[in-house]
Coordinates of C-alpha atoms and ligand atoms in Angstrom, one line a residue:
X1126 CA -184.7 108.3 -219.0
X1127 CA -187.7 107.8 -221.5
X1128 CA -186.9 104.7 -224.2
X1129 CA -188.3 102.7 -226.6
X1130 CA -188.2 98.9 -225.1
X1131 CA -188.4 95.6 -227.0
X1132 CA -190.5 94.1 -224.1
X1133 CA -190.4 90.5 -226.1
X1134 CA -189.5 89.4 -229.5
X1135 CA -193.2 89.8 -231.3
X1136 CA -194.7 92.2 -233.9
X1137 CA -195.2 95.9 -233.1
X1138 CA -197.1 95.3 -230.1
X1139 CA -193.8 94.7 -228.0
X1140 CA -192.9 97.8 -227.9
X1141 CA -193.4 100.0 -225.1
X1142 CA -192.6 103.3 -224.4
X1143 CA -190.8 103.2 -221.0
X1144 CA -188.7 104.8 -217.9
X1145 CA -185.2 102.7 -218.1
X1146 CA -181.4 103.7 -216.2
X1147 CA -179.2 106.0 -217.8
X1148 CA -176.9 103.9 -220.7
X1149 CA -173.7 103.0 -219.2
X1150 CA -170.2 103.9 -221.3
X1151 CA -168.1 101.7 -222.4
X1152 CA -164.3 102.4 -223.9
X1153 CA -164.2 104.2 -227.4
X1154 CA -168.0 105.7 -226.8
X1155 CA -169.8 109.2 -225.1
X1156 CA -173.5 110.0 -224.5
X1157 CA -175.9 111.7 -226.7
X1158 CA -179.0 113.4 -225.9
X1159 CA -181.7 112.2 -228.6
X1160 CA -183.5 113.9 -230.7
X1161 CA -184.3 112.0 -233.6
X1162 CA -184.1 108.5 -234.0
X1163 CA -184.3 107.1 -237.9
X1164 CA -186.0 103.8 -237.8
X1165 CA -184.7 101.0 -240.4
X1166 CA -185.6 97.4 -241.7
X1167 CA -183.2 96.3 -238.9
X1168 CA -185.4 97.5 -236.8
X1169 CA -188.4 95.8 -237.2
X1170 CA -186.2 92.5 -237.8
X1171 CA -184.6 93.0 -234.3
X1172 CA -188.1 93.2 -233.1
X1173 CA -189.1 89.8 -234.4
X1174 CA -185.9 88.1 -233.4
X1175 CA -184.3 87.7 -237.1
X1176 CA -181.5 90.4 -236.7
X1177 CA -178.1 89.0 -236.1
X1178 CA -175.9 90.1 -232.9
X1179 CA -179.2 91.2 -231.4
X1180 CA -179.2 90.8 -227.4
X1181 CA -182.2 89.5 -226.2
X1182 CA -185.1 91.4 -224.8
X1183 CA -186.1 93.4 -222.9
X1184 CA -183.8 95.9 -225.0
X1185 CA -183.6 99.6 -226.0
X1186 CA -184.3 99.8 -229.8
X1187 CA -182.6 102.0 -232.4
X1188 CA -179.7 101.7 -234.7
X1189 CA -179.6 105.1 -235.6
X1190 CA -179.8 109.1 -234.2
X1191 CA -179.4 112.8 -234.0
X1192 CA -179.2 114.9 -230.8
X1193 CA -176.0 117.0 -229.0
X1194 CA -172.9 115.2 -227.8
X1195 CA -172.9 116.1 -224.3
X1196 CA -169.2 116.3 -224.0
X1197 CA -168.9 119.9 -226.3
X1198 CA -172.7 120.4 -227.1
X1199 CA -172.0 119.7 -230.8
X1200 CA -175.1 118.9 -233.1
X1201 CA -174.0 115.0 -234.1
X1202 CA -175.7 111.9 -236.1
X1203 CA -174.5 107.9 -235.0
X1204 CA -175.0 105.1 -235.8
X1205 CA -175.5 102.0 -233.3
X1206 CA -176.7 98.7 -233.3
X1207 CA -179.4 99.2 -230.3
X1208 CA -180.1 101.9 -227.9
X1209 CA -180.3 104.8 -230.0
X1210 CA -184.8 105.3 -229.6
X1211 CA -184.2 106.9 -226.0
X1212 CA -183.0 109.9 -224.1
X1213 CA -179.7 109.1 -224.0
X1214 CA -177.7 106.7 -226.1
X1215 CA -174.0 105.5 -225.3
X1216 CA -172.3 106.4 -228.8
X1217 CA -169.4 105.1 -230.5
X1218 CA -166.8 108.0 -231.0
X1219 CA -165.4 106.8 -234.6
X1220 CA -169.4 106.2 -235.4
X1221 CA -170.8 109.9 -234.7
X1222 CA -170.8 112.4 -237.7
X1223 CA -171.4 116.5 -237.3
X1224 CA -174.7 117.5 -238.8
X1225 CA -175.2 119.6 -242.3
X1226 CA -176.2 123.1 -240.5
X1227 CA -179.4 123.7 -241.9
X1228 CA -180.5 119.9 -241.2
X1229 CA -183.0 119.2 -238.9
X1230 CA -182.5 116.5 -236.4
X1231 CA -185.6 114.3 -238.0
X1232 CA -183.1 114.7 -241.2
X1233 CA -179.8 114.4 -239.5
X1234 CA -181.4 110.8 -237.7
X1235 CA -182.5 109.6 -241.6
X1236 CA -179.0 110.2 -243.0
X1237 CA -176.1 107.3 -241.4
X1238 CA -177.9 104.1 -242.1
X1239 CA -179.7 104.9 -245.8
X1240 CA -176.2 107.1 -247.3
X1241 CA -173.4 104.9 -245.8
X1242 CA -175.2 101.8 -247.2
X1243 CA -176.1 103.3 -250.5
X1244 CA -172.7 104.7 -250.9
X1245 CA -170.8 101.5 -250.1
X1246 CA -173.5 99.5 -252.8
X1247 CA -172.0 102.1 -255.3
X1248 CA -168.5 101.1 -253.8
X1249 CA -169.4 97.5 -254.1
X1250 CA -170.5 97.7 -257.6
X1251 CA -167.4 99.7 -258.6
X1252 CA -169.5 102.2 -260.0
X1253 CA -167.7 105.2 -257.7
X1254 CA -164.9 105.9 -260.3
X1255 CA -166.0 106.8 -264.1
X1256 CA -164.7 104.1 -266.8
X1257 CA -162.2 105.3 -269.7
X1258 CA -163.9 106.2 -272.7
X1259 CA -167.1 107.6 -270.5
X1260 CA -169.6 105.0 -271.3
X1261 CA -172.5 105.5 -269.0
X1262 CA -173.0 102.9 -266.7
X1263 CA -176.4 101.7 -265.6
X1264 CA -178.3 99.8 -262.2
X1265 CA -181.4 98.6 -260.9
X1266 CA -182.5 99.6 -257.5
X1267 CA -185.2 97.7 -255.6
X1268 CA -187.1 99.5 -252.9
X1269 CA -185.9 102.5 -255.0
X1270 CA -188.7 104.5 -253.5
X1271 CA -187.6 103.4 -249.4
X1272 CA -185.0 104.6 -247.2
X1273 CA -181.7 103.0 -248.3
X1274 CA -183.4 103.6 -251.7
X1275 CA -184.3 107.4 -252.4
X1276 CA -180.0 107.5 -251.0
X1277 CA -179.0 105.2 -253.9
X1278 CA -180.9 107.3 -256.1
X1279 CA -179.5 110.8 -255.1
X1280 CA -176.1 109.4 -255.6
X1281 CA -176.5 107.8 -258.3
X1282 CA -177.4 111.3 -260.0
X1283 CA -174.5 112.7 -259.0
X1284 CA -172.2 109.6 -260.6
X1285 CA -174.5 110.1 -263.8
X1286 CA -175.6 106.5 -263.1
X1287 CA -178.4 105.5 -265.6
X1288 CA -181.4 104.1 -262.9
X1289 CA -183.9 102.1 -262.9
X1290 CA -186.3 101.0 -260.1
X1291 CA -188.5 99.1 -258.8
X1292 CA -191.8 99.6 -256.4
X1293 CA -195.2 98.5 -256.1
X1294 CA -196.8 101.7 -257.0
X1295 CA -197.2 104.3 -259.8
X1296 CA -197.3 107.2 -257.4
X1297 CA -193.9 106.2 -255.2
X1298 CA -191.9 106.0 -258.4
X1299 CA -193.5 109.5 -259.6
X1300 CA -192.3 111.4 -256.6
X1301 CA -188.4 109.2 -256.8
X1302 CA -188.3 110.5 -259.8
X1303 CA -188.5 113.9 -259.1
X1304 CA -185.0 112.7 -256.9
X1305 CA -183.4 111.9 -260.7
X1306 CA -184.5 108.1 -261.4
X1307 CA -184.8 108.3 -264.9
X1308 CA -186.4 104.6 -265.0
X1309 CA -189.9 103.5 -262.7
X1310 CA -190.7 99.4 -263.0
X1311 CA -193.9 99.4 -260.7
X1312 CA -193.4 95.4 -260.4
X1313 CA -197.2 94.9 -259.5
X1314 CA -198.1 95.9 -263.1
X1315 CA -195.2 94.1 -264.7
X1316 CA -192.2 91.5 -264.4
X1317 CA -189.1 94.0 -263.7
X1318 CA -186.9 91.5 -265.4
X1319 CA -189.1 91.8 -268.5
X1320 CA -188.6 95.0 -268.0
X1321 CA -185.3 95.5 -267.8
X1322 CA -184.7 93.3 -271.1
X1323 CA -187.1 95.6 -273.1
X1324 CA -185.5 99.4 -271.6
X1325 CA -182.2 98.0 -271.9
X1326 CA -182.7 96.2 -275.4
X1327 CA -181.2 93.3 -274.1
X1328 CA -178.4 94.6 -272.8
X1329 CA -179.1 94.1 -269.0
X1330 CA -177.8 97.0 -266.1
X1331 CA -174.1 97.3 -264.7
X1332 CA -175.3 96.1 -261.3
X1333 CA -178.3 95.6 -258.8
X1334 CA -179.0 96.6 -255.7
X1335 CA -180.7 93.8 -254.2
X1336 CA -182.4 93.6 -250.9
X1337 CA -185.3 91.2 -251.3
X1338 CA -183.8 87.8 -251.1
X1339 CA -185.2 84.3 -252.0
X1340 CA -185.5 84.1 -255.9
X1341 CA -184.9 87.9 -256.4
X1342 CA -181.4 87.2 -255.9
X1343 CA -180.9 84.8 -259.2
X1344 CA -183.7 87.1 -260.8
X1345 CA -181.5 89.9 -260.6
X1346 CA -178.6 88.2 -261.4
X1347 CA -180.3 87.6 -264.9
X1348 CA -181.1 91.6 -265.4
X1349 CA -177.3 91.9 -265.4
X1350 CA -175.0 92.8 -268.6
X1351 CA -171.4 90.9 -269.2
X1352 CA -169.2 91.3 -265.8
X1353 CA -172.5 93.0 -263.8
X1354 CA -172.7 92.6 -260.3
X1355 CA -175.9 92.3 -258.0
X1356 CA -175.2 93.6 -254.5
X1357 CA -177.0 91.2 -251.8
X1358 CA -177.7 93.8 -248.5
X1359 CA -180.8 92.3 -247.2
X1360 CA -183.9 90.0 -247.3
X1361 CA -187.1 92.0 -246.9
X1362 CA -189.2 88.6 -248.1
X1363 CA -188.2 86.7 -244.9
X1364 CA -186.1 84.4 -247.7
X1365 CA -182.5 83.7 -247.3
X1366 CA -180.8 84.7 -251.1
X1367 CA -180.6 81.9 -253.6
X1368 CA -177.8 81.7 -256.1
X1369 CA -177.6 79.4 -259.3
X1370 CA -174.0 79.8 -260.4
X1371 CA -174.6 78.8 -263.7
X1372 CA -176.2 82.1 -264.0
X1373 CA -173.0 83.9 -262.8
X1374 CA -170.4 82.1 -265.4
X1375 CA -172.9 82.2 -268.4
X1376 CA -172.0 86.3 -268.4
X1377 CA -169.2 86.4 -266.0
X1378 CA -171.5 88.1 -263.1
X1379 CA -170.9 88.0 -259.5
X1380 CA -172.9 88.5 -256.7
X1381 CA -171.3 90.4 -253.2
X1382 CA -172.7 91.1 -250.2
X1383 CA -172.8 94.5 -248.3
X1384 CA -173.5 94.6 -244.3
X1385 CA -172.9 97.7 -243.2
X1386 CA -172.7 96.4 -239.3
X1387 CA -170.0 94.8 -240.3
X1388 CA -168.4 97.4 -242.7
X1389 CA -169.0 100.1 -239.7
X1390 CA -165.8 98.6 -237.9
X1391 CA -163.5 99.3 -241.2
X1392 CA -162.5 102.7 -239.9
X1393 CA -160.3 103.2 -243.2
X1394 CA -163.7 102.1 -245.5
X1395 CA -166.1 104.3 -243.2
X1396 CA -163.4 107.8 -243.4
X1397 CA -162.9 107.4 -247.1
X1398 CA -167.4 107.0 -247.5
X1399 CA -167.7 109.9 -245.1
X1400 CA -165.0 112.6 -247.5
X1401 CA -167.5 112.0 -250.1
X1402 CA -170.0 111.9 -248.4
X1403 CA -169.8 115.4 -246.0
X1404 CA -168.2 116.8 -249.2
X1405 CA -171.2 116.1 -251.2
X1406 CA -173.2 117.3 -248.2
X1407 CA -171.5 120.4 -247.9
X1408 CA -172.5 121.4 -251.3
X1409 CA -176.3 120.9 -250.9
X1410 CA -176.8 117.5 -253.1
X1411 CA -177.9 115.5 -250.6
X1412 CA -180.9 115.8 -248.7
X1413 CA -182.5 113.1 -246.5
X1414 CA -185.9 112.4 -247.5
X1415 CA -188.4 112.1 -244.8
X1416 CA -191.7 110.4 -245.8
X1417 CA -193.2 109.9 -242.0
X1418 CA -192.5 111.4 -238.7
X1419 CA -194.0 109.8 -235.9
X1420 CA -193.9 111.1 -231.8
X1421 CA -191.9 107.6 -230.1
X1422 CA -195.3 107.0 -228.4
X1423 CA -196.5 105.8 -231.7
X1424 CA -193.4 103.9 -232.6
X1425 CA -195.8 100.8 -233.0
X1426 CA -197.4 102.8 -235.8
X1427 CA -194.2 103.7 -237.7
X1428 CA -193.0 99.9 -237.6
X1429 CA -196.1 98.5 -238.6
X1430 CA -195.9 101.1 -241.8
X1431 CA -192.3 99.4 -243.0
X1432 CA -193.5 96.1 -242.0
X1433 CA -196.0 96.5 -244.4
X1434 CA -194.3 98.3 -247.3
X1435 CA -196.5 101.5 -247.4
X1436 CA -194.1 104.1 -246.3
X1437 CA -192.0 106.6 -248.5
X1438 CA -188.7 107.6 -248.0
X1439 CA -187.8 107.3 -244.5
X1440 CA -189.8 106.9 -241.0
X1441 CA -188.4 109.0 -238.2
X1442 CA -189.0 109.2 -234.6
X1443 CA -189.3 112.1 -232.7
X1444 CA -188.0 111.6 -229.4
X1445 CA -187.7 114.4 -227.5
Ligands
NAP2445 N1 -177.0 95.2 -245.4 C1 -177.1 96.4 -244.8 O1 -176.1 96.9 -244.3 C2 -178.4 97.2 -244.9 C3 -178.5 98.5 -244.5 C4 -179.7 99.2 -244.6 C5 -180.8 98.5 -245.1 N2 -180.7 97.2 -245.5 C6 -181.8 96.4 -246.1 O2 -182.3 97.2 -247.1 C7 -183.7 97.0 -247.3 C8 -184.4 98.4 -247.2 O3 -184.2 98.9 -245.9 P1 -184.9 100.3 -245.5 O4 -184.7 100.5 -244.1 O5 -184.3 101.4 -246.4 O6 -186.4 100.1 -245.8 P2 -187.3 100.8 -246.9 O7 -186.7 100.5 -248.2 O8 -187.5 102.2 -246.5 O9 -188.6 99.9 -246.7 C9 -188.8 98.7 -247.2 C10 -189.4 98.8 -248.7 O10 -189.1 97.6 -249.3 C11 -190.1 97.3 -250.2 N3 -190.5 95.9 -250.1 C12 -190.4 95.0 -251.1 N4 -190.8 93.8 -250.6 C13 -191.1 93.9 -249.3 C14 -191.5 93.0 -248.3 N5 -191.7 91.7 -248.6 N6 -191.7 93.5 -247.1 C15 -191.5 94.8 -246.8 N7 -191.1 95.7 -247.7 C16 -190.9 95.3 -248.9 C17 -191.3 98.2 -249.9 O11 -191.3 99.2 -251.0 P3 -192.2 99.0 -252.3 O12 -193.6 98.9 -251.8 O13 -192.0 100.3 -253.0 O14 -191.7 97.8 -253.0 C18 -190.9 98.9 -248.6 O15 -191.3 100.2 -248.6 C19 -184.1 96.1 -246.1 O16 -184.1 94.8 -246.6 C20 -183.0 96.2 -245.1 O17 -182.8 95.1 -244.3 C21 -179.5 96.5 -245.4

């Protein structure tokens, strides 16, 4: 079958568009024909040899998918830690979802990664359940105009989350808004915890959704209000997180971590996300935004665009 190999941990030139044996199955999983293949931050991190559990190359890339489950012919969208940018994947039962109808599979391939993570940051934050008395609760979202991002803010719309978030350009955070962020910090013109401060009147947000690591991590941590929470799921800046917990006790603050490869193997977690989820589905409120589609012969191109920061929404790969 045709699949995307990492020939050598590198940059996007590594991978290579390739003729590989059928995936073999293993206990608990069943084969998928492709369609779609959503590419992730995880990806390109895999690529470079910085993603945890990753086996070493040469490898079949891809975490996550759409295509028909060969065993009843039933449109389906997994999730997987490799394998999934090919023909074929071998697919964990418990870890394959049925697709909205009307979905396409580029849309069906964006949706298990970027909703499952944004939903369990929501989870995380304990911002799922409304607070007595109905005060309105608030967050900051980096990368609010990315992937995992444009998720967080569809959600957060329906939990009538006051948002704000951050990119690095005017025109990202003019089309997420159009999603329901209420609040753009476009942090190349201005310091977003300066920000905060001043939209919030010194209040600070309920929590953040922080995936940028290094100083960012304490940064955030100081854009929080009495008992807020910032919500650690990744390190876009190449810098492990760094915590001062001085910072924490002064307002009572914590800071948690979210991995959804982990979380994935919570089968009691991952059913109660997916009810809200394919509820919220079912009634036409979520919609996968797709900024890039890219044939898997230019794979190279669509990592170099989230390497760099310049895509929208999410990059999918058409693969067959
Ligand atoms: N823990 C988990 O389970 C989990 C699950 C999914 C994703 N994640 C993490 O969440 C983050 C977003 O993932 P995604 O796949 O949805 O990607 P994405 O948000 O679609 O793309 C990354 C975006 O991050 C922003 N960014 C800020 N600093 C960056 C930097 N130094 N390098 C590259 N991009 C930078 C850029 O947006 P602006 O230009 O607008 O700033 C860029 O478009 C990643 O850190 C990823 O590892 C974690």
């Amino acid at each position: 079958m045709k699949a995307l190999v990492i020939s050598q941990l590198g940059g996007p030139d590594v991978l290579e568009v390739r003729q590989v044996a059928d995936p073999a199955l293993a206990a608990g999983q069943e084969l998928v024909q492709v369609e779609a293949g959503g590419l992730n931050f995880a990806d390109t991190m895999a690529m470079q040899g910085g993603y945890p559990g990753t086996p070493k190359p040469p490898l079949v890339a891809g975490r996550e998918f759409c295509g028909i489950r060969l065993s009843d012919g039933e449109r389906v969208m997994g999730y997987a830690q490799w394998g999934a940018f090919a023909e074929k994947v071998a697919a964990s039962t418990a870890l394959l979802w049925p697709v909205q109808k009307e979905w396409s599979s580029e849309e069906g391939a964006a949706f298990p990664v970027n909703y499952f993570t944004a939903y369990l940051a929501y989870w995380k934050a304990g911002l799922l359940e409304p607070i007595q008395g109905g005060a309105t609760r608030s967050v900051l979202i980096h990368a609010v105009a990315g992937g995992v991002g444009t998720a967080a803010v569809q959600i957060g719309k329906l939990l009538g989350i006051e948002m704000y978030g951050t990119s690095s350009s005017e025109e990202k955070l003019e089309r997420v808004k159009t999603l329901g962020l209420q609040h753009g910090i476009d942090y190349k013109q201005r310091d977003y915890e300066d920000a905060i401060k001043e939209m919030t009147r010194g209040d600070g947000v309920d929590a953040v959704f922080e995936m940028l690591g290094g100083e960012h991590t304490n940064k955030s941590a100081r854009c929080l209000r009495d008992f807020g929470r910032v919500i650690v799921y990744g390190t876009a800046t190449g810098k492990p997180s760094v915590v001062d917990t001085r910072l924490l006790y002064a307002k009572g603050t914590s800071v948690h971590g979210l991995w959804l490869t982990y979380l994935s193997a919570n089968r009691g977690l991952m059913n109660q996300a997916w009810q809200q989820l394919s509820a919220w589905m079912a009634q036409g409120y979520l919609h996968p935004v797709i900024g890039h589609a890219f044939p898997l012969e230019q794979a190279s191109d669509a990592y170099r665009l989230l390497l760099e920061g310049k895509s929208f929404g999410k990059v999918v790969l058409q693969v067959t």
